[in-house]
Amino acid sequence: EVQLVESGGGLVQPGRSLRLSCAASGFTFDDYAMHWVRQVPGKGLEWVAGINWNGVSIGYADSVKGRFTISRDDARNSLYLQMNRLRPEDTALYYCAKDIFRGRGAPTAWFGMDVWGLGTTVIVSS
Amino acid sequence: DIVMTQSPDSLAVSLGERATINCKSSQSVLYSSENRNYLGWYQKKPGQPPKLLLYWASTREAGVPDRFSGSGSGTDFTLTISSLQAEDVAVYYCQQYYGTPLTFGGGTKVEIK
């Protein structure tokens, strides 16, 4: 069974840092791009960051560029999101998501997301 | 950035009736060399992660009922639920993967009338 399990969320003060993790299982992790997507309570979905299958292509939403860093450890089948200089507006449920298609040989770095974790909650507040 | 605009924000449809959701992108998401629209549709229910319904604007994900269909090309797209069921109550999002950053529409809430 394909599964993604996020961890690392919690309550943190503005300006501090937090690192989210996503453990993947049930598929060949290093074949796929991976994403972080967040949802502020009561609001819509926002793509936060993506990393392609081999880690060469990385992208961020404008709202987190320069503060967040996405990375992957294929040996551990894990995806990470290092979040620095956190702001109250970063408060959200953060989802880890798997890309639809295998990345090797694909014309673009990423596509949509076909498997999602249950999410981990980040609250930024003093 | 490609801006995705959905309409309406919400709609109420009777059970068994058709629901239609529109999505417009600020620039074309048609990858001309492949003749594919880089657009997906997702269903989001409270307390659950999003669920992929369609990709390439009109290809149903495995296991998605055939009452869900997608159409459109370039900048204008539609998600249609042909016969609304109680379990279809949710918020629906379109998303483009033509350009980075990936962007979602604002969502359309579907309720039972």
Short mmCIF file of C-alpha atoms in Angstrom, two decimals:
data_model
loop_
_atom_site.label_atom_id
_atom_site.label_comp_id
_atom_site.label_asym_id
_atom_site.label_seq_id
_atom_site.Cartn_x
_atom_site.Cartn_y
_atom_site.Cartn_z
CA GLU A 1 0.00 0.00 0.00
CA VAL A 2 1.32 3.43 -0.95
CA GLN A 3 1.56 5.54 2.17
CA LEU A 4 2.89 8.92 3.26
CA VAL A 5 3.20 9.85 6.92
CA GLU A 6 4.09 13.37 7.98
CA SER A 7 5.60 14.36 11.30
CA GLY A 8 7.34 17.27 12.96
CA GLY A 9 4.53 19.77 13.28
CA GLY A 10 3.79 21.68 16.44
CA LEU A 11 3.53 25.05 18.14
CA VAL A 12 6.44 27.40 17.48
CA GLN A 13 7.10 31.07 18.12
CA PRO A 14 7.38 33.55 15.25
CA GLY A 15 10.91 33.76 13.90
CA ARG A 16 11.80 30.25 15.02
CA SER A 17 12.40 27.13 12.92
CA LEU A 18 10.74 23.77 12.44
CA ARG A 19 11.56 20.73 10.32
CA LEU A 20 8.82 18.57 8.85
CA SER A 21 9.41 15.00 7.75
CA CYS A 22 7.48 12.68 5.48
CA ALA A 23 8.06 8.92 5.52
CA ALA A 24 7.12 7.18 2.27
CA SER A 25 6.39 3.53 1.68
CA GLY A 26 4.83 1.24 -0.89
CA PHE A 27 6.42 2.75 -4.00
CA THR A 28 9.83 3.39 -5.50
CA PHE A 29 10.46 6.71 -3.80
CA ASP A 30 13.38 7.87 -5.94
CA ASP A 31 11.31 7.54 -9.12
CA TYR A 32 8.95 10.37 -8.22
CA ALA A 33 8.89 14.08 -7.57
CA MET A 34 7.50 14.99 -4.18
CA HIS A 35 5.63 18.01 -2.87
CA TRP A 36 4.57 19.90 0.23
CA VAL A 37 1.12 21.49 0.11
CA ARG A 38 -0.54 23.40 2.93
CA GLN A 39 -4.03 24.47 3.91
CA VAL A 40 -4.74 27.28 6.30
CA PRO A 41 -7.87 26.45 8.33
CA GLY A 42 -10.92 27.57 6.41
CA LYS A 43 -8.87 28.49 3.34
CA GLY A 44 -7.81 26.81 0.12
CA LEU A 45 -4.87 24.66 -0.89
CA GLU A 46 -1.44 26.20 -1.45
CA TRP A 47 1.51 24.42 -3.04
CA VAL A 48 4.53 25.16 -0.87
CA ALA A 49 7.44 23.37 -2.51
CA GLY A 50 8.39 20.57 -4.86
CA ILE A 51 11.49 18.52 -5.57
CA ASN A 52 11.91 16.37 -8.66
CA TRP A 53 12.87 12.70 -8.69
CA ASN A 54 16.63 13.24 -8.59
CA GLY A 55 16.67 16.40 -6.49
CA VAL A 56 18.02 18.57 -9.31
CA SER A 57 14.87 20.65 -9.80
CA ILE A 58 13.40 22.42 -6.78
CA GLY A 59 10.64 24.98 -6.66
CA TYR A 60 8.93 27.11 -4.04
CA ALA A 61 5.88 29.27 -3.62
CA ASP A 62 6.75 32.96 -3.52
CA SER A 63 5.40 33.14 0.03
CA VAL A 64 8.09 30.79 1.38
CA LYS A 65 11.01 31.34 -0.98
CA GLY A 66 14.18 32.11 0.96
CA ARG A 67 12.74 30.80 4.24
CA PHE A 68 11.82 27.17 3.51
CA THR A 69 14.02 24.42 2.08
CA ILE A 70 12.75 21.15 0.65
CA SER A 71 15.01 18.13 0.51
CA ARG A 72 14.85 14.38 0.11
CA ASP A 73 16.81 11.38 1.36
CA ASP A 74 16.18 8.54 -1.04
CA ALA A 75 18.08 6.07 1.13
CA ARG A 76 15.57 6.73 3.91
CA ASN A 77 12.54 7.14 1.59
CA SER A 78 11.96 10.47 3.25
CA LEU A 79 11.02 14.02 2.30
CA TYR A 80 11.76 17.04 4.45
CA LEU A 81 10.76 20.67 4.77
CA GLN A 82 13.04 22.94 6.77
CA MET A 83 11.05 25.99 7.77
CA ASN A 84 12.99 29.01 9.04
CA ARG A 85 11.90 32.50 10.11
CA LEU A 86 8.37 31.24 10.61
CA ARG A 87 5.49 33.71 10.50
CA PRO A 88 1.95 33.51 11.92
CA GLU A 89 0.66 33.24 8.35
CA ASP A 90 2.57 29.95 7.99
CA THR A 91 0.07 28.38 10.41
CA ALA A 92 -1.54 25.56 8.45
CA LEU A 93 -1.96 21.84 7.96
CA TYR A 94 1.00 20.68 5.89
CA TYR A 95 0.58 17.75 3.52
CA CYS A 96 3.25 15.67 1.88
CA ALA A 97 2.22 14.47 -1.59
CA LYS A 98 3.60 12.16 -4.27
CA ASP A 99 3.72 13.16 -7.91
CA ILE A 100 1.48 11.34 -10.36
CA PHE A 101 4.11 10.18 -12.84
CA ARG A 102 7.60 8.75 -12.72
CA GLY A 103 10.02 11.59 -13.24
CA ARG A 104 12.80 9.91 -15.16
CA GLY A 105 12.55 10.99 -18.79
CA ALA A 106 9.52 13.21 -18.16
CA PRO A 107 9.28 16.51 -20.05
CA THR A 108 8.78 18.55 -16.89
CA ALA A 109 9.94 18.35 -13.28
CA TRP A 110 6.52 17.58 -11.82
CA PHE A 111 2.85 17.10 -12.48
CA GLY A 112 -0.06 16.73 -10.09
CA MET A 113 -0.31 14.78 -6.85
CA ASP A 114 -1.95 11.39 -6.60
CA VAL A 115 -1.13 10.26 -3.05
CA TRP A 116 -1.33 12.45 0.04
CA GLY A 117 -0.51 12.00 3.67
CA LEU A 118 -2.89 12.97 6.45
CA GLY A 119 -0.89 16.09 7.21
CA THR A 120 0.89 17.62 10.18
CA THR A 121 -0.24 20.84 11.85
CA VAL A 122 2.05 23.81 12.27
CA ILE A 123 0.98 26.66 14.52
CA VAL A 124 3.10 29.78 14.63
CA SER A 125 2.16 31.89 17.62
CA SER A 126 3.73 33.66 20.56
CA ASP B 1 2.70 32.94 -11.70
CA ILE B 2 -0.32 31.32 -13.34
CA VAL B 3 -3.48 32.42 -11.54
CA MET B 4 -6.34 29.91 -11.40
CA THR B 5 -9.82 31.33 -10.98
CA GLN B 6 -12.75 29.07 -10.13
CA SER B 7 -16.46 29.80 -10.35
CA PRO B 8 -18.81 29.70 -8.64
CA ASP B 9 -17.44 29.86 -5.09
CA SER B 10 -20.24 27.53 -4.04
CA LEU B 11 -23.24 25.78 -5.49
CA ALA B 12 -26.15 23.75 -4.20
CA VAL B 13 -27.46 20.96 -6.39
CA SER B 14 -30.25 18.45 -5.85
CA LEU B 15 -29.35 14.80 -5.54
CA GLY B 16 -29.15 13.22 -8.98
CA GLU B 17 -28.75 16.55 -10.75
CA ARG B 18 -25.73 17.92 -12.58
CA ALA B 19 -23.07 20.07 -10.95
CA THR B 20 -20.73 22.17 -13.09
CA ILE B 21 -17.58 23.90 -11.87
CA ASN B 22 -15.51 26.26 -13.96
CA CYS B 23 -11.79 26.96 -13.82
CA LYS B 24 -9.92 29.60 -15.78
CA SER B 25 -6.15 30.00 -15.97
CA SER B 26 -4.40 33.33 -16.53
CA GLN B 27 -2.38 31.76 -19.34
CA SER B 28 -2.67 28.64 -21.41
CA VAL B 29 -1.72 25.38 -19.70
CA LEU B 30 -1.77 23.45 -22.96
CA TYR B 31 1.63 21.85 -23.56
CA SER B 32 1.42 22.06 -27.32
CA SER B 33 4.16 19.57 -28.18
CA GLU B 34 2.17 16.88 -26.35
CA ASN B 35 -1.30 18.35 -26.95
CA ARG B 36 -1.99 17.91 -23.25
CA ASN B 37 -3.47 20.32 -20.76
CA TYR B 38 -1.42 20.40 -17.58
CA LEU B 39 -4.40 20.61 -15.27
CA GLY B 40 -5.81 18.48 -12.50
CA TRP B 41 -8.94 18.41 -10.38
CA TYR B 42 -9.10 17.48 -6.70
CA GLN B 43 -11.84 16.75 -4.18
CA LYS B 44 -11.35 17.85 -0.59
CA LYS B 45 -13.59 16.70 2.25
CA PRO B 46 -13.24 17.97 5.84
CA GLY B 47 -10.74 15.99 7.85
CA GLN B 48 -9.40 14.18 4.80
CA PRO B 49 -6.49 14.90 2.47
CA PRO B 50 -7.25 16.02 -1.07
CA LYS B 51 -8.11 13.32 -3.56
CA LEU B 52 -7.01 13.44 -7.18
CA LEU B 53 -10.01 13.10 -9.50
CA LEU B 54 -8.70 14.00 -12.94
CA TYR B 55 -5.39 14.80 -14.61
CA TRP B 56 -4.60 16.02 -18.13
CA ALA B 57 -7.86 17.96 -17.57
CA SER B 58 -10.03 14.97 -18.48
CA THR B 59 -8.36 11.66 -17.56
CA ARG B 60 -10.00 10.04 -14.55
CA GLU B 61 -7.75 8.72 -11.82
CA ALA B 62 -8.18 5.00 -11.12
CA GLY B 63 -11.24 4.31 -9.01
CA VAL B 64 -12.94 7.64 -9.62
CA PRO B 65 -16.60 7.17 -10.60
CA ASP B 66 -17.47 7.99 -14.18
CA ARG B 67 -19.99 10.60 -13.08
CA PHE B 68 -16.94 12.87 -12.74
CA SER B 69 -15.74 14.27 -16.04
CA GLY B 70 -13.51 17.08 -17.18
CA SER B 71 -13.40 19.16 -20.32
CA GLY B 72 -11.79 22.24 -21.77
CA SER B 73 -8.45 23.28 -23.20
CA GLY B 74 -6.01 26.15 -23.09
CA THR B 75 -7.35 28.48 -20.41
CA ASP B 76 -10.93 27.35 -19.76
CA PHE B 77 -11.88 24.12 -18.03
CA THR B 78 -14.93 22.47 -16.53
CA LEU B 79 -15.49 19.74 -13.97
CA THR B 80 -18.89 18.10 -14.26
CA ILE B 81 -20.56 15.77 -11.79
CA SER B 82 -23.30 14.26 -13.93
CA SER B 83 -25.54 12.97 -11.16
CA LEU B 84 -24.70 14.36 -7.73
CA GLN B 85 -24.51 11.85 -4.89
CA ALA B 86 -24.50 12.60 -1.18
CA GLU B 87 -20.86 11.53 -0.91
CA ASP B 88 -19.86 14.19 -3.46
CA VAL B 89 -20.38 17.01 -0.97
CA ALA B 90 -16.92 18.55 -0.82
CA VAL B 91 -14.75 21.41 -1.99
CA TYR B 92 -13.31 20.98 -5.48
CA TYR B 93 -10.04 22.50 -6.65
CA CYS B 94 -8.40 22.82 -10.02
CA GLN B 95 -4.61 22.95 -10.18
CA GLN B 96 -2.17 23.71 -12.98
CA TYR B 97 1.16 21.98 -13.29
CA TYR B 98 2.28 23.77 -16.45
CA GLY B 99 4.39 26.32 -14.62
CA THR B 100 6.21 26.76 -11.35
CA PRO B 101 4.93 27.56 -8.81
CA LEU B 102 2.12 25.07 -9.09
CA THR B 103 -1.10 26.90 -8.33
CA PHE B 104 -4.60 25.93 -7.22
CA GLY B 105 -7.90 27.61 -7.81
CA GLY B 106 -9.70 29.06 -4.82
CA GLY B 107 -12.06 26.11 -4.56
CA THR B 108 -15.77 25.51 -5.18
CA LYS B 109 -17.93 24.18 -2.38
CA VAL B 110 -20.61 21.73 -3.54
CA GLU B 111 -23.61 21.15 -1.30
CA ILE B 112 -26.94 19.37 -1.53
CA LYS B 113 -29.98 21.53 -2.24
#
